[in-house]
Amino acid sequence: MEYKVALIPGDGIGPEIIDGAVKVLEKIGGIYGHDFRFTSYLAGGCAIDATGKPLPEETLEGCLASDSVMLGAVGGPKWDTLPGDIRPEKALLGLRKELGLYTNLRPAKIQPALADACVLRKDIAERGFDILIVRELTGGIYFGERGRRDKNGVEEAYDTEKYDVNEIERVARVAFESARKRRGKVTSIDKANVLETSRLWRETVHRIGEEYPDVELADMLVDNAAMQLVRDPSAFDVVVTSNMFGDILSDEASQVTGSIGLLASASLGATTRGMYEPIHGSAPDIAGTDKANPIATILSAAMMLRYSFDLGEEADCIERAVEKVLLDGWRTSDICEADRAGEAIGCREMTEKILEALGR
C-alpha cells in the first residue's frame, strides 16, 4: 500500500522529532510492505518568516491532497509579540478548521518502566492508569467571537464560549464508540453549575448516551476533575470535554505520566484523514542540541497508522518497540530528570534504539 503523508516540521525541535517519526515509519513500511510518501510544508513561525503567513495556501492545499498529516510543533518566543491573527498558533487552528478535525484524542498512560517518574505517590503510580481524553476541537471559546472595545473609557477584552448541539453530538459519539473498545466508561466534564454552554453539553451527552446502554456515563465538574486526575487517575477510562477544558486537563494528565515528551495525539474528523502531533511545544531552548524526546511523535505516528490507515498490527509493533526500549532503561533527558535515572541519550540515539527494537 502507498500512503501520502504531509509533514509539517514547524519550529524549534519540530524538525528533529519529525525526522525520528519518519525513520520509524520507513522502517515499519519496510517490514510490512507499505510505501509512505512524505512531502514537507511550512507552517507556524518558520512560515511567517518565509511567507508572512502562519498557514500558507500551499501548505493547506498539500494537506488536503494527502492521506494524513504529521505535525512537529509551532511557535516560540520569537513570534510572541505578533498580533493574534498572524501568530504561529493560528496555523493549528486553521488546519483543524479547514481539515474538518473536530475531535482530539489524547491518551495518557503510565508506562510500566516509568512508575518512578510519576509525580504522584508510588502506590498510585503502581496501580497504573490508562486514560483517553476526547476533546472537542473546533468549537467553544477558541473559535467564538472575540475582540476589544471601549467601555466607559476603559479598554475591555472579551472571548465568547458557544456550542451547538451538532458539535456536541459528534464528539460525544466518538467518546462512546471509543469506550466500547476499552473499559466501557465515559466521564463527561463540564461546568454545568455555572455555564449555559455546559448545561447544553450535559443534556446532549446524556441524550447520546442513551444510544449506548452498554457504556457507563458519569458527569463531573471541571474543577473536581482536575483534582481527581491527580488523586486517582485510574478511576478514569474515556474523558469527553470541551475545547478549553480538554486543552487544560489533557496537559495535566500528561504530567502525571512522567514526562510530556511521551504523549501523542490524534486530531480526527469525518474522513480518515487526520493530523497527528505530540502534545508538547516547540522547546526552542533545546532546539538543535539533540536533547528532544522523539517518543511522543513516534507514538503519534503509530496513532496515524491505527486511525487513518487501519494498520493496527503495525501500530502495535511501534508501541511495543517503545515500551521495550524504556524497559531496557534508555532515557532522554526529560525522563531522566523525572525518574532520577542515570545518563541520558539524545533524540537521534533514542530513535535508533526504537528502530533496533522494531528490527527484533
Short mmCIF file of C-alpha atoms in Angstrom, two decimals:
data_model
loop_
_atom_site.label_atom_id
_atom_site.label_comp_id
_atom_site.label_asym_id
_atom_site.label_seq_id
_atom_site.Cartn_x
_atom_site.Cartn_y
_atom_site.Cartn_z
CA MET A 1 0.00 0.00 0.00
CA GLU A 2 1.10 3.59 -0.69
CA TYR A 3 0.22 6.43 1.66
CA LYS A 4 0.81 10.15 1.08
CA VAL A 5 1.78 11.90 4.30
CA ALA A 6 2.11 15.68 4.62
CA LEU A 7 4.87 16.65 7.05
CA ILE A 8 4.79 19.94 8.94
CA PRO A 9 8.04 20.01 10.94
CA GLY A 10 7.33 23.53 12.21
CA ASP A 11 9.54 25.34 14.71
CA GLY A 12 12.04 24.60 17.47
CA ILE A 13 12.55 20.88 17.97
CA GLY A 14 9.83 20.09 15.42
CA PRO A 15 12.18 19.10 12.56
CA GLU A 16 14.20 16.81 14.85
CA ILE A 17 11.27 14.85 16.23
CA ILE A 18 9.54 14.61 12.83
CA ASP A 19 12.74 13.17 11.41
CA GLY A 20 12.62 10.43 14.05
CA ALA A 21 9.00 9.58 13.24
CA VAL A 22 9.74 9.44 9.51
CA LYS A 23 12.56 6.95 10.09
CA VAL A 24 10.28 4.75 12.19
CA LEU A 25 7.54 4.85 9.54
CA GLU A 26 10.04 3.98 6.83
CA LYS A 27 11.24 1.04 8.93
CA ILE A 28 7.74 -0.24 9.63
CA GLY A 29 6.89 0.21 5.96
CA GLY A 30 9.83 -1.98 5.01
CA ILE A 31 8.77 -4.67 7.48
CA TYR A 32 5.12 -4.79 6.40
CA GLY A 33 5.39 -3.82 2.73
CA HIS A 34 3.97 -0.27 2.83
CA ASP A 35 5.26 2.77 0.95
CA PHE A 36 5.00 6.11 2.73
CA ARG A 37 5.49 9.16 0.50
CA PHE A 38 6.42 12.24 2.54
CA THR A 39 6.14 15.88 1.47
CA SER A 40 7.22 18.70 3.81
CA TYR A 41 5.35 22.00 4.16
CA LEU A 42 5.80 25.23 6.11
CA ALA A 43 3.50 26.28 8.96
CA GLY A 44 3.92 28.30 12.13
CA GLY A 45 6.77 30.68 12.84
CA CYS A 46 9.00 29.45 10.03
CA ALA A 47 6.14 30.06 7.60
CA ILE A 48 5.69 33.61 8.92
CA ASP A 49 9.39 34.25 8.37
CA ALA A 50 9.27 32.85 4.83
CA THR A 51 5.86 34.00 3.58
CA GLY A 52 4.37 36.40 6.14
CA LYS A 53 1.58 33.89 6.88
CA PRO A 54 1.38 31.21 9.59
CA LEU A 55 -0.53 28.89 7.24
CA PRO A 56 0.38 29.41 3.54
CA GLU A 57 -2.11 28.29 0.89
CA GLU A 58 0.40 25.77 -0.47
CA THR A 59 0.53 24.05 2.94
CA LEU A 60 -3.22 23.82 3.26
CA GLU A 61 -3.59 22.51 -0.30
CA GLY A 62 -0.86 19.94 0.30
CA CYS A 63 -2.51 18.71 3.50
CA LEU A 64 -5.90 18.41 1.80
CA ALA A 65 -4.31 16.37 -1.00
CA SER A 66 -2.60 13.98 1.43
CA ASP A 67 -3.88 10.86 3.16
CA SER A 68 -2.84 12.25 6.54
CA VAL A 69 -0.74 14.93 8.25
CA MET A 70 2.08 14.76 10.78
CA LEU A 71 2.99 17.92 12.68
CA GLY A 72 6.00 18.62 14.89
CA ALA A 73 5.44 21.83 16.85
CA VAL A 74 4.89 25.52 16.15
CA GLY A 75 5.63 28.76 17.93
CA GLY A 76 8.27 30.25 20.17
CA PRO A 77 9.28 33.50 21.89
CA LYS A 78 10.49 34.95 18.59
CA TRP A 79 6.89 35.42 17.46
CA ASP A 80 5.18 36.12 20.81
CA THR A 81 4.69 39.82 20.14
CA LEU A 82 2.87 39.41 16.83
CA PRO A 83 -0.86 40.21 16.59
CA GLY A 84 -3.17 37.29 17.33
CA ASP A 85 -4.29 36.80 13.72
CA ILE A 86 -0.74 36.11 12.49
CA ARG A 87 0.77 34.24 15.44
CA PRO A 88 2.19 30.74 14.73
CA GLU A 89 -0.61 29.04 16.69
CA LYS A 90 -3.08 30.41 14.15
CA ALA A 91 -1.77 27.70 11.80
CA LEU A 92 -3.02 24.97 14.13
CA LEU A 93 -6.49 26.45 14.41
CA GLY A 94 -6.61 26.95 10.64
CA LEU A 95 -5.57 23.38 9.88
CA ARG A 96 -8.10 21.94 12.32
CA LYS A 97 -10.88 24.01 10.84
CA GLU A 98 -10.05 23.55 7.14
CA LEU A 99 -9.37 19.82 7.51
CA GLY A 100 -12.59 19.39 9.49
CA LEU A 101 -10.80 17.93 12.51
CA TYR A 102 -13.36 18.28 15.27
CA THR A 103 -12.09 15.67 17.75
CA ASN A 104 -8.74 15.37 19.50
CA LEU A 105 -7.71 12.07 21.10
CA ARG A 106 -5.02 12.25 23.77
CA PRO A 107 -4.01 9.02 25.50
CA ALA A 108 -2.43 9.41 28.94
CA LYS A 109 -0.97 6.08 30.03
CA ILE A 110 1.70 5.29 32.59
CA GLN A 111 4.47 3.19 31.06
CA PRO A 112 5.33 0.25 33.38
CA ALA A 113 9.02 1.12 33.21
CA LEU A 114 8.38 4.71 34.31
CA ALA A 115 6.40 4.33 37.53
CA ASP A 116 9.25 6.05 39.37
CA ALA A 117 8.95 9.04 37.04
CA CYS A 118 5.32 9.63 38.02
CA VAL A 119 4.89 12.72 40.18
CA LEU A 120 2.12 11.04 42.16
CA ARG A 121 2.51 8.81 45.22
CA LYS A 122 4.20 5.50 44.49
CA ASP A 123 1.10 3.45 45.33
CA ILE A 124 -0.98 5.49 42.85
CA ALA A 125 1.63 5.12 40.10
CA GLU A 126 1.99 1.39 40.67
CA ARG A 127 -1.77 1.00 40.41
CA GLY A 128 -1.43 2.20 36.84
CA PHE A 129 -3.78 4.22 34.65
CA ASP A 130 -4.79 4.39 31.00
CA ILE A 131 -6.92 7.42 30.11
CA LEU A 132 -8.19 8.56 26.72
CA ILE A 133 -9.17 12.24 26.67
CA VAL A 134 -11.60 13.09 23.87
CA ARG A 135 -11.54 16.85 23.35
CA GLU A 136 -13.86 18.87 21.12
CA LEU A 137 -11.53 20.76 18.79
CA THR A 138 -13.27 23.28 16.54
CA GLY A 139 -15.83 24.98 18.78
CA GLY A 140 -16.04 26.70 22.12
CA ILE A 141 -14.21 29.77 23.31
CA TYR A 142 -11.22 29.30 20.98
CA PHE A 143 -13.47 29.83 17.95
CA GLY A 144 -16.07 32.19 19.41
CA GLU A 145 -16.43 35.90 18.80
CA ARG A 146 -13.64 37.92 20.39
CA GLY A 147 -12.27 41.41 20.43
CA ARG A 148 -11.59 44.56 22.40
CA ARG A 149 -13.81 47.56 22.99
CA ASP A 150 -14.10 50.73 25.00
CA LYS A 151 -16.46 50.57 27.96
CA ASN A 152 -16.90 53.86 29.75
CA GLY A 153 -13.38 54.90 28.86
CA VAL A 154 -11.83 51.58 29.97
CA GLU A 155 -10.42 49.07 27.48
CA GLU A 156 -12.22 45.72 27.71
CA ALA A 157 -11.43 42.38 26.06
CA TYR A 158 -13.90 39.54 25.52
CA ASP A 159 -13.96 35.94 24.25
CA THR A 160 -17.22 34.09 23.65
CA GLU A 161 -17.87 30.46 24.56
CA LYS A 162 -20.52 28.85 22.34
CA TYR A 163 -21.56 25.37 21.26
CA ASP A 164 -24.38 23.97 19.18
CA VAL A 165 -25.98 20.56 19.53
CA ASN A 166 -24.34 19.11 16.41
CA GLU A 167 -20.84 19.98 17.65
CA ILE A 168 -21.50 18.24 20.96
CA GLU A 169 -23.22 15.21 19.42
CA ARG A 170 -20.38 14.27 17.11
CA VAL A 171 -17.66 14.41 19.76
CA ALA A 172 -19.88 12.52 22.22
CA ARG A 173 -20.28 9.70 19.71
CA VAL A 174 -16.51 9.45 19.35
CA ALA A 175 -16.22 9.13 23.13
CA PHE A 176 -18.89 6.43 23.45
CA GLU A 177 -17.54 4.44 20.49
CA SER A 178 -14.04 4.64 21.98
CA ALA A 179 -15.30 3.47 25.37
CA ARG A 180 -16.87 0.41 23.76
CA LYS A 181 -13.39 -0.64 22.61
CA ARG A 182 -11.85 -0.01 26.04
CA ARG A 183 -13.33 -0.44 29.53
CA GLY A 184 -16.83 0.87 28.84
CA LYS A 185 -16.87 4.08 30.88
CA VAL A 186 -17.27 7.73 29.81
CA THR A 187 -16.80 10.69 32.14
CA SER A 188 -18.20 13.92 30.72
CA ILE A 189 -16.52 17.05 32.08
CA ASP A 190 -18.32 20.39 32.17
CA LYS A 191 -19.16 23.40 34.36
CA ALA A 192 -22.93 22.99 34.28
CA ASN A 193 -23.41 24.69 37.65
CA VAL A 194 -22.32 28.00 36.06
CA LEU A 195 -22.19 27.91 32.24
CA GLU A 196 -25.17 27.64 29.89
CA THR A 197 -22.97 26.02 27.24
CA SER A 198 -22.13 23.30 29.78
CA ARG A 199 -25.81 22.72 30.50
CA LEU A 200 -26.43 22.13 26.80
CA TRP A 201 -23.31 19.96 26.74
CA ARG A 202 -24.58 17.77 29.60
CA GLU A 203 -28.08 17.44 28.17
CA THR A 204 -26.74 16.44 24.75
CA VAL A 205 -24.15 13.96 26.05
CA HIS A 206 -26.84 12.23 28.14
CA ARG A 207 -29.18 12.00 25.16
CA ILE A 208 -26.45 10.42 23.02
CA GLY A 209 -25.53 8.18 25.93
CA GLU A 210 -28.99 6.58 25.77
CA GLU A 211 -27.88 5.02 22.46
CA TYR A 212 -25.04 3.26 24.29
CA PRO A 213 -26.65 1.35 27.19
CA ASP A 214 -23.51 -0.82 27.48
CA VAL A 215 -21.37 2.23 28.35
CA GLU A 216 -21.41 3.74 31.85
CA LEU A 217 -21.74 7.55 31.83
CA ALA A 218 -20.83 9.91 34.66
CA ASP A 219 -20.74 13.72 34.88
CA MET A 220 -18.01 15.65 36.65
CA LEU A 221 -17.43 19.37 37.12
CA VAL A 222 -14.14 20.53 35.68
CA ASP A 223 -12.64 21.74 38.96
CA ASN A 224 -13.38 18.39 40.59
CA ALA A 225 -11.96 16.60 37.54
CA ALA A 226 -8.69 18.49 37.91
CA MET A 227 -8.43 17.21 41.48
CA GLN A 228 -9.44 13.62 40.71
CA LEU A 229 -6.86 13.34 37.91
CA VAL A 230 -4.09 13.66 40.50
CA ARG A 231 -5.92 11.87 43.32
CA ASP A 232 -6.80 8.68 41.41
CA PRO A 233 -6.24 8.75 37.63
CA SER A 234 -7.05 5.02 37.44
CA ALA A 235 -10.72 5.92 38.03
CA PHE A 236 -10.95 7.36 34.50
CA ASP A 237 -11.36 5.48 31.23
CA VAL A 238 -12.62 7.83 28.48
CA VAL A 239 -13.00 11.54 29.28
CA VAL A 240 -15.01 13.77 26.94
CA THR A 241 -15.00 17.53 27.29
CA SER A 242 -15.00 20.91 25.58
CA ASN A 243 -12.15 22.58 23.72
CA MET A 244 -10.75 24.72 26.52
CA PHE A 245 -11.35 22.25 29.36
CA GLY A 246 -9.80 19.49 27.25
CA ASP A 247 -6.76 21.61 26.48
CA ILE A 248 -6.08 22.17 30.18
CA LEU A 249 -6.98 18.73 31.55
CA SER A 250 -5.04 16.81 28.90
CA ASP A 251 -1.89 18.76 29.78
CA GLU A 252 -2.46 17.97 33.44
CA ALA A 253 -2.94 14.29 32.62
CA SER A 254 0.27 14.29 30.61
CA GLN A 255 2.32 15.40 33.59
CA VAL A 256 1.25 12.51 35.80
CA THR A 257 2.67 10.05 33.24
CA GLY A 258 6.20 11.22 33.99
CA SER A 259 7.02 13.41 31.00
CA ILE A 260 5.08 15.43 28.46
CA GLY A 261 7.61 14.14 25.92
CA LEU A 262 5.93 10.73 25.94
CA LEU A 263 2.41 11.61 24.88
CA ALA A 264 0.90 11.51 21.41
CA SER A 265 -2.32 12.92 19.99
CA ALA A 266 -4.64 12.48 17.04
CA SER A 267 -6.99 15.08 15.59
CA LEU A 268 -9.80 13.46 13.62
CA GLY A 269 -12.86 14.41 11.61
CA ALA A 270 -15.46 12.81 9.38
CA THR A 271 -12.88 11.38 6.94
CA THR A 272 -9.91 9.08 7.54
CA ARG A 273 -7.51 11.99 7.10
CA GLY A 274 -6.21 13.11 10.48
CA MET A 275 -3.47 15.28 11.92
CA TYR A 276 -1.04 13.66 14.34
CA GLU A 277 1.28 15.53 16.69
CA PRO A 278 2.98 15.31 20.08
CA ILE A 279 1.26 17.36 22.75
CA HIS A 280 4.42 19.17 23.84
CA GLY A 281 5.58 22.50 22.45
CA SER A 282 8.45 23.59 20.24
CA ALA A 283 11.00 23.83 23.11
CA PRO A 284 13.22 26.40 21.33
CA ASP A 285 15.69 26.37 24.22
CA ILE A 286 16.84 22.85 23.29
CA ALA A 287 16.37 23.04 19.51
CA GLY A 288 19.44 21.77 17.70
CA THR A 289 21.02 20.26 20.83
CA ASP A 290 19.79 16.67 20.23
CA LYS A 291 18.06 16.70 23.65
CA ALA A 292 14.49 16.40 22.37
CA ASN A 293 12.43 13.30 23.18
CA PRO A 294 11.09 11.79 19.91
CA ILE A 295 8.82 9.24 21.61
CA ALA A 296 5.61 11.33 21.60
CA THR A 297 5.98 11.98 17.87
CA ILE A 298 6.80 8.34 17.15
CA LEU A 299 3.71 7.26 19.12
CA SER A 300 1.70 9.85 17.17
CA ALA A 301 2.87 8.09 14.00
CA ALA A 302 1.55 4.84 15.50
CA MET A 303 -1.81 6.53 16.08
CA MET A 304 -1.81 7.62 12.42
CA LEU A 305 -1.32 4.01 11.33
CA ARG A 306 -4.17 2.89 13.58
CA TYR A 307 -6.77 5.62 12.99
CA SER A 308 -6.13 6.87 9.44
CA PHE A 309 -4.75 3.77 7.72
CA ASP A 310 -6.36 0.95 9.73
CA LEU A 311 -2.94 -0.64 10.30
CA GLY A 312 -3.44 -1.80 13.86
CA GLU A 313 -0.78 -4.51 13.82
CA GLU A 314 1.85 -2.05 12.61
CA ALA A 315 0.80 0.46 15.29
CA ASP A 316 1.08 -2.23 17.96
CA CYS A 317 4.57 -3.05 16.72
CA ILE A 318 5.75 0.55 17.19
CA GLU A 319 4.17 0.81 20.64
CA ARG A 320 5.81 -2.44 21.75
CA ALA A 321 9.18 -1.22 20.46
CA VAL A 322 8.88 1.99 22.51
CA GLU A 323 7.90 0.02 25.61
CA LYS A 324 10.84 -2.37 25.09
CA VAL A 325 13.34 0.49 24.82
CA LEU A 326 12.04 2.05 28.03
CA LEU A 327 12.08 -1.30 29.83
CA ASP A 328 15.70 -1.68 28.73
CA GLY A 329 16.44 1.51 30.67
CA TRP A 330 17.07 4.01 27.86
CA ARG A 331 16.05 7.57 28.72
CA THR A 332 16.12 11.01 27.16
CA SER A 333 16.97 13.93 29.46
CA ASP A 334 13.34 14.82 30.27
CA ILE A 335 12.68 11.28 31.55
CA CYS A 336 15.99 11.16 33.42
CA GLU A 337 15.03 14.31 35.26
CA ALA A 338 11.62 12.87 36.13
CA ASP A 339 12.70 9.44 37.39
CA ARG A 340 16.17 10.37 38.61
CA ALA A 341 17.73 7.92 36.18
CA GLY A 342 21.34 7.83 35.01
CA GLU A 343 22.89 9.12 31.82
CA ALA A 344 20.56 10.40 29.11
CA ILE A 345 20.71 9.64 25.41
CA GLY A 346 19.81 12.11 22.68
CA CYS A 347 16.97 12.35 20.18
CA ARG A 348 18.87 10.58 17.41
CA GLU A 349 20.07 7.73 19.62
CA MET A 350 16.61 7.18 21.12
CA THR A 351 15.25 6.92 17.57
CA GLU A 352 17.97 4.40 16.72
CA LYS A 353 17.13 2.31 19.79
CA ILE A 354 13.47 2.18 18.73
CA LEU A 355 14.47 1.24 15.17
CA GLU A 356 16.60 -1.59 16.55
CA ALA A 357 13.70 -2.82 18.67
CA LEU A 358 11.47 -2.79 15.59
CA GLY A 359 14.01 -4.89 13.77
CA ARG A 360 13.87 -7.50 16.52
#
